[in-house]
């Protein structure tokens, strides 16, 4: 079974721009969660989507948004990028019962 | 407010010896705990988990212990191998029903030396 895939793997943007990251979950998994990893902060939960609905949300500003499609693929968008948004963005999927999550390799975003 | 804490940023252990990684939590609503291992340039990989109704779960060289009264869990790796060198994250869930939100610690970098 193929794992979680994320595209692109690396991205460089400038302040003020917006960015869209994509995640394809493991086949059959209906839940997709997004996390931000920065040095010293561990993984911070952004939001979770299940059956195209946002089911849970972390403490991030409204510049961070997401959506999920009918095939469970998910996208995450960050508008008006700031230098502090530079991070590794990780996507994780699970069947929906919410125990073990399976992570993709991440998208490394650098904001200049 | 860091609800899951890993107070040791790094740990060095000799090959063949036991590695003990610790994790503390503050939210008494957490009822499921997980350990993930992360190599550079890769996403975290699930290692082992434990439900709050248990105090121990074992899987090969990996054992997780949970002390609910102390709000403390630990991961034991015996024997440690060089391939175990990675960053280990403790994670917890349970205060959001069936939603999948995991709350992570900041990680402990384990180095297994020859």
JSON list of C-alpha atoms in Angstrom, two decimals:
[
{"chain": "A", "resi": 1, "resn": "UNK", "atom": "CA", "xyz": [0.00, 0.00, 0.00]},
{"chain": "A", "resi": 2, "resn": "UNK", "atom": "CA", "xyz": [1.49, 3.36, -0.96]},
{"chain": "A", "resi": 3, "resn": "UNK", "atom": "CA", "xyz": [2.27, 5.74, 1.88]},
{"chain": "A", "resi": 4, "resn": "UNK", "atom": "CA", "xyz": [1.28, 9.36, 2.40]},
{"chain": "A", "resi": 5, "resn": "UNK", "atom": "CA", "xyz": [2.67, 11.59, -0.32]},
{"chain": "A", "resi": 6, "resn": "UNK", "atom": "CA", "xyz": [3.23, 15.31, -0.18]},
{"chain": "A", "resi": 7, "resn": "UNK", "atom": "CA", "xyz": [4.05, 17.76, -2.94]},
{"chain": "A", "resi": 8, "resn": "UNK", "atom": "CA", "xyz": [6.14, 19.70, -3.41]},
{"chain": "A", "resi": 9, "resn": "UNK", "atom": "CA", "xyz": [8.96, 18.51, -1.15]},
{"chain": "A", "resi": 10, "resn": "UNK", "atom": "CA", "xyz": [10.71, 21.88, -1.11]},
{"chain": "A", "resi": 11, "resn": "UNK", "atom": "CA", "xyz": [9.41, 25.38, -1.69]},
{"chain": "A", "resi": 12, "resn": "UNK", "atom": "CA", "xyz": [10.93, 28.86, -1.51]},
{"chain": "A", "resi": 13, "resn": "UNK", "atom": "CA", "xyz": [8.65, 31.87, -1.33]},
{"chain": "A", "resi": 14, "resn": "UNK", "atom": "CA", "xyz": [8.98, 35.54, -0.39]},
{"chain": "A", "resi": 15, "resn": "UNK", "atom": "CA", "xyz": [7.12, 37.44, 2.28]},
{"chain": "A", "resi": 16, "resn": "UNK", "atom": "CA", "xyz": [3.59, 38.40, 1.31]},
{"chain": "A", "resi": 17, "resn": "UNK", "atom": "CA", "xyz": [3.15, 35.58, -1.18]},
{"chain": "A", "resi": 18, "resn": "UNK", "atom": "CA", "xyz": [0.76, 32.70, -0.71]},
{"chain": "A", "resi": 19, "resn": "UNK", "atom": "CA", "xyz": [1.43, 28.98, -1.00]},
{"chain": "A", "resi": 20, "resn": "UNK", "atom": "CA", "xyz": [-0.56, 25.78, -1.46]},
{"chain": "A", "resi": 21, "resn": "UNK", "atom": "CA", "xyz": [0.70, 22.41, -0.28]},
{"chain": "A", "resi": 22, "resn": "UNK", "atom": "CA", "xyz": [-0.81, 19.10, -1.30]},
{"chain": "A", "resi": 23, "resn": "UNK", "atom": "CA", "xyz": [-1.22, 15.79, 0.51]},
{"chain": "A", "resi": 24, "resn": "UNK", "atom": "CA", "xyz": [-2.46, 12.42, -0.73]},
{"chain": "A", "resi": 25, "resn": "UNK", "atom": "CA", "xyz": [-3.36, 10.07, 2.13]},
{"chain": "A", "resi": 26, "resn": "UNK", "atom": "CA", "xyz": [-2.99, 6.31, 2.26]},
{"chain": "A", "resi": 27, "resn": "UNK", "atom": "CA", "xyz": [-5.71, 4.65, 0.21]},
{"chain": "A", "resi": 28, "resn": "UNK", "atom": "CA", "xyz": [-8.80, 4.14, 2.35]},
{"chain": "A", "resi": 29, "resn": "UNK", "atom": "CA", "xyz": [-7.81, 6.71, 4.95]},
{"chain": "A", "resi": 30, "resn": "UNK", "atom": "CA", "xyz": [-10.46, 9.37, 5.38]},
{"chain": "A", "resi": 31, "resn": "UNK", "atom": "CA", "xyz": [-8.77, 11.59, 7.94]},
{"chain": "A", "resi": 32, "resn": "UNK", "atom": "CA", "xyz": [-5.98, 13.99, 7.04]},
{"chain": "A", "resi": 33, "resn": "UNK", "atom": "CA", "xyz": [-4.18, 16.14, 9.60]},
{"chain": "A", "resi": 34, "resn": "UNK", "atom": "CA", "xyz": [-1.62, 18.87, 9.07]},
{"chain": "A", "resi": 35, "resn": "UNK", "atom": "CA", "xyz": [1.24, 19.78, 11.40]},
{"chain": "A", "resi": 36, "resn": "UNK", "atom": "CA", "xyz": [3.93, 22.45, 11.42]},
{"chain": "A", "resi": 37, "resn": "UNK", "atom": "CA", "xyz": [7.39, 21.54, 12.69]},
{"chain": "A", "resi": 38, "resn": "UNK", "atom": "CA", "xyz": [9.85, 24.25, 13.64]},
{"chain": "A", "resi": 39, "resn": "UNK", "atom": "CA", "xyz": [13.13, 23.91, 15.58]},
{"chain": "A", "resi": 40, "resn": "UNK", "atom": "CA", "xyz": [12.48, 23.70, 19.30]},
{"chain": "A", "resi": 41, "resn": "UNK", "atom": "CA", "xyz": [8.69, 23.62, 18.93]},
{"chain": "A", "resi": 42, "resn": "UNK", "atom": "CA", "xyz": [8.05, 20.02, 18.03]},
{"chain": "A", "resi": 43, "resn": "UNK", "atom": "CA", "xyz": [5.04, 19.35, 15.85]},
{"chain": "A", "resi": 44, "resn": "UNK", "atom": "CA", "xyz": [2.21, 21.83, 16.19]},
{"chain": "A", "resi": 45, "resn": "UNK", "atom": "CA", "xyz": [-1.26, 20.73, 15.09]},
{"chain": "A", "resi": 46, "resn": "UNK", "atom": "CA", "xyz": [-2.80, 22.90, 12.38]},
{"chain": "A", "resi": 47, "resn": "UNK", "atom": "CA", "xyz": [-6.09, 21.19, 11.49]},
{"chain": "A", "resi": 48, "resn": "UNK", "atom": "CA", "xyz": [-7.75, 17.90, 10.65]},
{"chain": "A", "resi": 49, "resn": "UNK", "atom": "CA", "xyz": [-10.15, 17.06, 7.85]},
{"chain": "A", "resi": 50, "resn": "UNK", "atom": "CA", "xyz": [-12.49, 14.10, 7.74]},
{"chain": "A", "resi": 51, "resn": "UNK", "atom": "CA", "xyz": [-14.94, 13.45, 4.91]},
{"chain": "A", "resi": 52, "resn": "UNK", "atom": "CA", "xyz": [-14.30, 16.92, 3.46]},
{"chain": "A", "resi": 53, "resn": "UNK", "atom": "CA", "xyz": [-15.12, 18.66, 6.76]},
{"chain": "A", "resi": 54, "resn": "UNK", "atom": "CA", "xyz": [-12.74, 20.34, 9.15]},
{"chain": "A", "resi": 55, "resn": "UNK", "atom": "CA", "xyz": [-13.11, 18.31, 12.33]},
{"chain": "A", "resi": 56, "resn": "UNK", "atom": "CA", "xyz": [-10.52, 19.97, 14.52]},
{"chain": "A", "resi": 57, "resn": "UNK", "atom": "CA", "xyz": [-8.39, 23.10, 14.45]},
{"chain": "A", "resi": 58, "resn": "UNK", "atom": "CA", "xyz": [-5.22, 24.19, 16.21]},
{"chain": "A", "resi": 59, "resn": "UNK", "atom": "CA", "xyz": [-4.17, 27.64, 17.38]},
{"chain": "A", "resi": 60, "resn": "UNK", "atom": "CA", "xyz": [-2.97, 29.16, 14.13]},
{"chain": "A", "resi": 61, "resn": "UNK", "atom": "CA", "xyz": [-4.08, 32.43, 12.52]},
{"chain": "A", "resi": 62, "resn": "UNK", "atom": "CA", "xyz": [-6.67, 32.51, 9.78]},
{"chain": "A", "resi": 63, "resn": "UNK", "atom": "CA", "xyz": [-3.90, 32.85, 7.17]},
{"chain": "A", "resi": 64, "resn": "UNK", "atom": "CA", "xyz": [-3.61, 29.07, 7.47]},
{"chain": "A", "resi": 65, "resn": "UNK", "atom": "CA", "xyz": [-6.47, 27.22, 5.83]},
{"chain": "A", "resi": 66, "resn": "UNK", "atom": "CA", "xyz": [-7.14, 23.87, 4.27]},
{"chain": "A", "resi": 67, "resn": "UNK", "atom": "CA", "xyz": [-9.61, 21.74, 2.48]},
{"chain": "A", "resi": 68, "resn": "UNK", "atom": "CA", "xyz": [-10.25, 18.12, 1.62]},
{"chain": "A", "resi": 69, "resn": "UNK", "atom": "CA", "xyz": [-11.59, 16.69, -1.59]},
{"chain": "A", "resi": 70, "resn": "UNK", "atom": "CA", "xyz": [-13.98, 13.81, -2.12]},
{"chain": "A", "resi": 71, "resn": "UNK", "atom": "CA", "xyz": [-11.05, 11.46, -2.80]},
{"chain": "A", "resi": 72, "resn": "UNK", "atom": "CA", "xyz": [-9.60, 12.41, 0.64]},
{"chain": "A", "resi": 73, "resn": "UNK", "atom": "CA", "xyz": [-6.70, 14.35, -0.87]},
{"chain": "A", "resi": 74, "resn": "UNK", "atom": "CA", "xyz": [-6.07, 17.53, 1.06]},
{"chain": "A", "resi": 75, "resn": "UNK", "atom": "CA", "xyz": [-4.53, 20.91, 0.41]},
{"chain": "A", "resi": 76, "resn": "UNK", "atom": "CA", "xyz": [-3.21, 23.46, 2.85]},
{"chain": "A", "resi": 77, "resn": "UNK", "atom": "CA", "xyz": [-2.94, 27.14, 1.98]},
{"chain": "A", "resi": 78, "resn": "UNK", "atom": "CA", "xyz": [-0.96, 29.86, 3.71]},
{"chain": "A", "resi": 79, "resn": "UNK", "atom": "CA", "xyz": [-1.64, 33.43, 2.62]},
{"chain": "A", "resi": 80, "resn": "UNK", "atom": "CA", "xyz": [0.44, 36.56, 3.20]},
{"chain": "A", "resi": 81, "resn": "UNK", "atom": "CA", "xyz": [3.53, 34.56, 4.11]},
{"chain": "A", "resi": 82, "resn": "UNK", "atom": "CA", "xyz": [5.72, 35.72, 7.00]},
{"chain": "A", "resi": 83, "resn": "UNK", "atom": "CA", "xyz": [9.33, 34.81, 7.75]},
{"chain": "A", "resi": 84, "resn": "UNK", "atom": "CA", "xyz": [8.13, 32.81, 10.76]},
{"chain": "A", "resi": 85, "resn": "UNK", "atom": "CA", "xyz": [6.13, 30.51, 8.49]},
{"chain": "A", "resi": 86, "resn": "UNK", "atom": "CA", "xyz": [9.38, 28.85, 7.41]},
{"chain": "A", "resi": 87, "resn": "UNK", "atom": "CA", "xyz": [8.98, 25.29, 8.63]},
{"chain": "A", "resi": 88, "resn": "UNK", "atom": "CA", "xyz": [8.48, 21.67, 7.71]},
{"chain": "A", "resi": 89, "resn": "UNK", "atom": "CA", "xyz": [4.80, 21.04, 7.03]},
{"chain": "A", "resi": 90, "resn": "UNK", "atom": "CA", "xyz": [3.74, 17.48, 7.66]},
{"chain": "A", "resi": 91, "resn": "UNK", "atom": "CA", "xyz": [0.59, 15.73, 6.60]},
{"chain": "A", "resi": 92, "resn": "UNK", "atom": "CA", "xyz": [-0.69, 12.60, 8.34]},
{"chain": "A", "resi": 93, "resn": "UNK", "atom": "CA", "xyz": [-3.53, 10.25, 7.55]},
{"chain": "A", "resi": 94, "resn": "UNK", "atom": "CA", "xyz": [-5.47, 7.62, 9.46]},
{"chain": "A", "resi": 95, "resn": "UNK", "atom": "CA", "xyz": [-8.59, 5.56, 8.76]},
{"chain": "A", "resi": 96, "resn": "UNK", "atom": "CA", "xyz": [-10.69, 7.92, 10.88]},
{"chain": "A", "resi": 97, "resn": "UNK", "atom": "CA", "xyz": [-10.73, 6.23, 14.28]},
{"chain": "A", "resi": 98, "resn": "UNK", "atom": "CA", "xyz": [-7.95, 8.56, 15.32]},
{"chain": "A", "resi": 99, "resn": "UNK", "atom": "CA", "xyz": [-5.23, 6.44, 16.87]},
{"chain": "A", "resi": 100, "resn": "UNK", "atom": "CA", "xyz": [-2.02, 5.87, 14.93]},
{"chain": "A", "resi": 101, "resn": "UNK", "atom": "CA", "xyz": [-1.37, 8.45, 12.25]},
{"chain": "A", "resi": 102, "resn": "UNK", "atom": "CA", "xyz": [0.89, 7.86, 9.30]},
{"chain": "A", "resi": 103, "resn": "UNK", "atom": "CA", "xyz": [3.01, 10.75, 8.17]},
{"chain": "A", "resi": 104, "resn": "UNK", "atom": "CA", "xyz": [4.24, 11.88, 4.80]},
{"chain": "A", "resi": 105, "resn": "UNK", "atom": "CA", "xyz": [7.80, 13.12, 4.21]},
{"chain": "A", "resi": 106, "resn": "UNK", "atom": "CA", "xyz": [6.79, 16.77, 4.59]},
{"chain": "A", "resi": 107, "resn": "UNK", "atom": "CA", "xyz": [7.13, 19.93, 2.57]},
{"chain": "A", "resi": 108, "resn": "UNK", "atom": "CA", "xyz": [10.03, 22.19, 3.57]},
{"chain": "A", "resi": 109, "resn": "UNK", "atom": "CA", "xyz": [8.85, 25.79, 3.14]},
{"chain": "A", "resi": 110, "resn": "UNK", "atom": "CA", "xyz": [11.38, 28.61, 3.24]},
{"chain": "A", "resi": 111, "resn": "UNK", "atom": "CA", "xyz": [10.11, 32.19, 3.32]},
{"chain": "A", "resi": 112, "resn": "UNK", "atom": "CA", "xyz": [12.65, 34.85, 2.35]},
{"chain": "B", "resi": 1, "resn": "UNK", "atom": "CA", "xyz": [1.33, 25.95, 27.16]},
{"chain": "B", "resi": 2, "resn": "UNK", "atom": "CA", "xyz": [3.29, 22.76, 26.48]},
{"chain": "B", "resi": 3, "resn": "UNK", "atom": "CA", "xyz": [0.93, 19.94, 27.44]},
{"chain": "B", "resi": 4, "resn": "UNK", "atom": "CA", "xyz": [3.42, 17.24, 26.46]},
{"chain": "B", "resi": 5, "resn": "UNK", "atom": "CA", "xyz": [7.01, 17.70, 27.58]},
{"chain": "B", "resi": 6, "resn": "UNK", "atom": "CA", "xyz": [10.20, 15.92, 26.73]},
{"chain": "B", "resi": 7, "resn": "UNK", "atom": "CA", "xyz": [12.72, 17.54, 29.02]},
{"chain": "B", "resi": 8, "resn": "UNK", "atom": "CA", "xyz": [15.81, 15.86, 27.60]},
{"chain": "B", "resi": 9, "resn": "UNK", "atom": "CA", "xyz": [16.65, 17.32, 24.19]},
{"chain": "B", "resi": 10, "resn": "UNK", "atom": "CA", "xyz": [19.32, 14.69, 23.63]},
{"chain": "B", "resi": 11, "resn": "UNK", "atom": "CA", "xyz": [20.53, 11.32, 24.88]},
{"chain": "B", "resi": 12, "resn": "UNK", "atom": "CA", "xyz": [23.63, 9.31, 24.06]},
{"chain": "B", "resi": 13, "resn": "UNK", "atom": "CA", "xyz": [23.73, 5.56, 24.72]},
{"chain": "B", "resi": 14, "resn": "UNK", "atom": "CA", "xyz": [26.22, 2.83, 23.87]},
{"chain": "B", "resi": 15, "resn": "UNK", "atom": "CA", "xyz": [25.22, 0.10, 21.46]},
{"chain": "B", "resi": 16, "resn": "UNK", "atom": "CA", "xyz": [23.72, -2.86, 23.30]},
{"chain": "B", "resi": 17, "resn": "UNK", "atom": "CA", "xyz": [22.71, -0.85, 26.35]},
{"chain": "B", "resi": 18, "resn": "UNK", "atom": "CA", "xyz": [19.22, 0.33, 27.29]},
{"chain": "B", "resi": 19, "resn": "UNK", "atom": "CA", "xyz": [17.87, 3.66, 26.05]},
{"chain": "B", "resi": 20, "resn": "UNK", "atom": "CA", "xyz": [15.21, 5.30, 28.20]},
{"chain": "B", "resi": 21, "resn": "UNK", "atom": "CA", "xyz": [13.31, 8.25, 26.79]},
{"chain": "B", "resi": 22, "resn": "UNK", "atom": "CA", "xyz": [10.95, 10.14, 29.05]},
{"chain": "B", "resi": 23, "resn": "UNK", "atom": "CA", "xyz": [7.80, 12.15, 28.51]},
{"chain": "B", "resi": 24, "resn": "UNK", "atom": "CA", "xyz": [5.51, 14.06, 30.88]},
{"chain": "B", "resi": 25, "resn": "UNK", "atom": "CA", "xyz": [2.04, 15.40, 30.22]},
{"chain": "B", "resi": 26, "resn": "UNK", "atom": "CA", "xyz": [-0.26, 17.77, 32.01]},
{"chain": "B", "resi": 27, "resn": "UNK", "atom": "CA", "xyz": [-3.68, 17.18, 30.43]},
{"chain": "B", "resi": 28, "resn": "UNK", "atom": "CA", "xyz": [-5.54, 14.51, 32.41]},
{"chain": "B", "resi": 29, "resn": "UNK", "atom": "CA", "xyz": [-7.95, 14.05, 29.48]},
{"chain": "B", "resi": 30, "resn": "UNK", "atom": "CA", "xyz": [-5.27, 12.37, 27.39]},
{"chain": "B", "resi": 31, "resn": "UNK", "atom": "CA", "xyz": [-6.08, 8.67, 27.10]},
{"chain": "B", "resi": 32, "resn": "UNK", "atom": "CA", "xyz": [-3.84, 7.41, 24.32]},
{"chain": "B", "resi": 33, "resn": "UNK", "atom": "CA", "xyz": [-0.12, 7.88, 23.93]},
{"chain": "B", "resi": 34, "resn": "UNK", "atom": "CA", "xyz": [2.22, 7.24, 21.03]},
{"chain": "B", "resi": 35, "resn": "UNK", "atom": "CA", "xyz": [5.91, 7.31, 20.25]},
{"chain": "B", "resi": 36, "resn": "UNK", "atom": "CA", "xyz": [7.22, 8.31, 16.85]},
{"chain": "B", "resi": 37, "resn": "UNK", "atom": "CA", "xyz": [10.72, 8.13, 15.45]},
{"chain": "B", "resi": 38, "resn": "UNK", "atom": "CA", "xyz": [11.97, 10.69, 12.96]},
{"chain": "B", "resi": 39, "resn": "UNK", "atom": "CA", "xyz": [15.01, 10.62, 10.70]},
{"chain": "B", "resi": 40, "resn": "UNK", "atom": "CA", "xyz": [16.21, 13.80, 8.96]},
{"chain": "B", "resi": 41, "resn": "UNK", "atom": "CA", "xyz": [14.32, 14.66, 5.77]},
{"chain": "B", "resi": 42, "resn": "UNK", "atom": "CA", "xyz": [11.62, 12.08, 6.53]},
{"chain": "B", "resi": 43, "resn": "UNK", "atom": "CA", "xyz": [8.25, 12.22, 8.23]},
{"chain": "B", "resi": 44, "resn": "UNK", "atom": "CA", "xyz": [7.78, 10.71, 11.69]},
{"chain": "B", "resi": 45, "resn": "UNK", "atom": "CA", "xyz": [7.30, 6.94, 11.76]},
{"chain": "B", "resi": 46, "resn": "UNK", "atom": "CA", "xyz": [4.93, 5.36, 14.25]},
{"chain": "B", "resi": 47, "resn": "UNK", "atom": "CA", "xyz": [6.77, 3.17, 16.76]},
{"chain": "B", "resi": 48, "resn": "UNK", "atom": "CA", "xyz": [4.53, 2.04, 19.59]},
{"chain": "B", "resi": 49, "resn": "UNK", "atom": "CA", "xyz": [1.46, 3.19, 21.49]},
{"chain": "B", "resi": 50, "resn": "UNK", "atom": "CA", "xyz": [-0.35, 2.62, 24.77]},
{"chain": "B", "resi": 51, "resn": "UNK", "atom": "CA", "xyz": [-3.86, 3.15, 25.97]},
{"chain": "B", "resi": 52, "resn": "UNK", "atom": "CA", "xyz": [-4.47, 4.67, 29.38]},
{"chain": "B", "resi": 53, "resn": "UNK", "atom": "CA", "xyz": [-6.12, 1.45, 30.55]},
{"chain": "B", "resi": 54, "resn": "UNK", "atom": "CA", "xyz": [-2.73, -0.25, 30.40]},
{"chain": "B", "resi": 55, "resn": "UNK", "atom": "CA", "xyz": [0.54, 0.47, 32.14]},
{"chain": "B", "resi": 56, "resn": "UNK", "atom": "CA", "xyz": [2.86, -1.35, 29.76]},
{"chain": "B", "resi": 57, "resn": "UNK", "atom": "CA", "xyz": [3.01, -2.28, 26.10]},
{"chain": "B", "resi": 58, "resn": "UNK", "atom": "CA", "xyz": [5.80, -4.24, 24.51]},
{"chain": "B", "resi": 59, "resn": "UNK", "atom": "CA", "xyz": [6.79, -4.71, 20.87]},
{"chain": "B", "resi": 60, "resn": "UNK", "atom": "CA", "xyz": [10.10, -6.43, 20.27]},
{"chain": "B", "resi": 61, "resn": "UNK", "atom": "CA", "xyz": [12.92, -4.25, 21.55]},
{"chain": "B", "resi": 62, "resn": "UNK", "atom": "CA", "xyz": [10.52, -1.41, 22.38]},
{"chain": "B", "resi": 63, "resn": "UNK", "atom": "CA", "xyz": [8.49, -1.12, 25.57]},
{"chain": "B", "resi": 64, "resn": "UNK", "atom": "CA", "xyz": [6.38, 1.82, 26.66]},
{"chain": "B", "resi": 65, "resn": "UNK", "atom": "CA", "xyz": [5.48, 2.34, 30.30]},
{"chain": "B", "resi": 66, "resn": "UNK", "atom": "CA", "xyz": [2.67, 4.58, 31.48]},
{"chain": "B", "resi": 67, "resn": "UNK", "atom": "CA", "xyz": [2.31, 5.97, 35.00]},
{"chain": "B", "resi": 68, "resn": "UNK", "atom": "CA", "xyz": [-1.03, 7.75, 35.01]},
{"chain": "B", "resi": 69, "resn": "UNK", "atom": "CA", "xyz": [-0.80, 9.06, 38.56]},
{"chain": "B", "resi": 70, "resn": "UNK", "atom": "CA", "xyz": [2.51, 10.75, 37.73]},
{"chain": "B", "resi": 71, "resn": "UNK", "atom": "CA", "xyz": [1.37, 11.69, 34.21]},
{"chain": "B", "resi": 72, "resn": "UNK", "atom": "CA", "xyz": [4.58, 10.18, 32.93]},
{"chain": "B", "resi": 73, "resn": "UNK", "atom": "CA", "xyz": [5.48, 7.75, 30.20]},
{"chain": "B", "resi": 74, "resn": "UNK", "atom": "CA", "xyz": [8.75, 6.31, 29.07]},
{"chain": "B", "resi": 75, "resn": "UNK", "atom": "CA", "xyz": [10.07, 4.41, 26.08]},
{"chain": "B", "resi": 76, "resn": "UNK", "atom": "CA", "xyz": [12.66, 1.69, 26.67]},
{"chain": "B", "resi": 77, "resn": "UNK", "atom": "CA", "xyz": [14.77, 0.38, 23.82]},
{"chain": "B", "resi": 78, "resn": "UNK", "atom": "CA", "xyz": [16.69, -2.79, 24.62]},
{"chain": "B", "resi": 79, "resn": "UNK", "atom": "CA", "xyz": [19.22, -3.46, 23.23]},
{"chain": "B", "resi": 80, "resn": "UNK", "atom": "CA", "xyz": [19.96, -0.15, 21.54]},
{"chain": "B", "resi": 81, "resn": "UNK", "atom": "CA", "xyz": [21.29, -0.32, 18.00]},
{"chain": "B", "resi": 82, "resn": "UNK", "atom": "CA", "xyz": [23.05, 2.32, 15.86]},
{"chain": "B", "resi": 83, "resn": "UNK", "atom": "CA", "xyz": [20.01, 2.38, 13.54]},
{"chain": "B", "resi": 84, "resn": "UNK", "atom": "CA", "xyz": [17.94, 3.64, 16.47]},
{"chain": "B", "resi": 85, "resn": "UNK", "atom": "CA", "xyz": [19.74, 6.99, 16.28]},
{"chain": "B", "resi": 86, "resn": "UNK", "atom": "CA", "xyz": [16.96, 9.45, 15.47]},
{"chain": "B", "resi": 87, "resn": "UNK", "atom": "CA", "xyz": [14.69, 12.02, 17.07]},
{"chain": "B", "resi": 88, "resn": "UNK", "atom": "CA", "xyz": [11.92, 10.47, 19.17]},
{"chain": "B", "resi": 89, "resn": "UNK", "atom": "CA", "xyz": [8.63, 12.27, 19.70]},
{"chain": "B", "resi": 90, "resn": "UNK", "atom": "CA", "xyz": [6.10, 11.49, 22.36]},
{"chain": "B", "resi": 91, "resn": "UNK", "atom": "CA", "xyz": [2.48, 12.29, 21.42]},
{"chain": "B", "resi": 92, "resn": "UNK", "atom": "CA", "xyz": [-0.85, 12.18, 23.19]},
{"chain": "B", "resi": 93, "resn": "UNK", "atom": "CA", "xyz": [-4.52, 12.34, 22.29]},
{"chain": "B", "resi": 94, "resn": "UNK", "atom": "CA", "xyz": [-7.88, 11.95, 23.93]},
{"chain": "B", "resi": 95, "resn": "UNK", "atom": "CA", "xyz": [-9.40, 15.31, 24.63]},
{"chain": "B", "resi": 96, "resn": "UNK", "atom": "CA", "xyz": [-11.10, 15.60, 21.24]},
{"chain": "B", "resi": 97, "resn": "UNK", "atom": "CA", "xyz": [-13.22, 12.48, 21.00]},
{"chain": "B", "resi": 98, "resn": "UNK", "atom": "CA", "xyz": [-12.60, 10.56, 17.81]},
{"chain": "B", "resi": 99, "resn": "UNK", "atom": "CA", "xyz": [-10.84, 13.48, 16.16]},
{"chain": "B", "resi": 100, "resn": "UNK", "atom": "CA", "xyz": [-7.27, 12.76, 15.27]},
{"chain": "B", "resi": 101, "resn": "UNK", "atom": "CA", "xyz": [-5.47, 15.66, 16.91]},
{"chain": "B", "resi": 102, "resn": "UNK", "atom": "CA", "xyz": [-2.15, 14.61, 18.38]},
{"chain": "B", "resi": 103, "resn": "UNK", "atom": "CA", "xyz": [-0.26, 16.79, 20.82]},
{"chain": "B", "resi": 104, "resn": "UNK", "atom": "CA", "xyz": [3.48, 16.30, 20.47]},
{"chain": "B", "resi": 105, "resn": "UNK", "atom": "CA", "xyz": [6.44, 16.89, 22.69]},
{"chain": "B", "resi": 106, "resn": "UNK", "atom": "CA", "xyz": [9.49, 18.72, 21.37]},
{"chain": "B", "resi": 107, "resn": "UNK", "atom": "CA", "xyz": [11.48, 15.54, 20.81]},
{"chain": "B", "resi": 108, "resn": "UNK", "atom": "CA", "xyz": [14.58, 13.82, 22.17]},
{"chain": "B", "resi": 109, "resn": "UNK", "atom": "CA", "xyz": [17.52, 13.19, 19.88]},
{"chain": "B", "resi": 110, "resn": "UNK", "atom": "CA", "xyz": [18.93, 9.71, 20.59]},
{"chain": "B", "resi": 111, "resn": "UNK", "atom": "CA", "xyz": [22.43, 8.85, 19.51]},
{"chain": "B", "resi": 112, "resn": "UNK", "atom": "CA", "xyz": [23.54, 5.24, 19.81]},
{"chain": "B", "resi": 113, "resn": "UNK", "atom": "CA", "xyz": [27.32, 5.00, 19.76]},
{"chain": "B", "resi": 114, "resn": "UNK", "atom": "CA", "xyz": [29.47, 2.01, 18.89]}
]
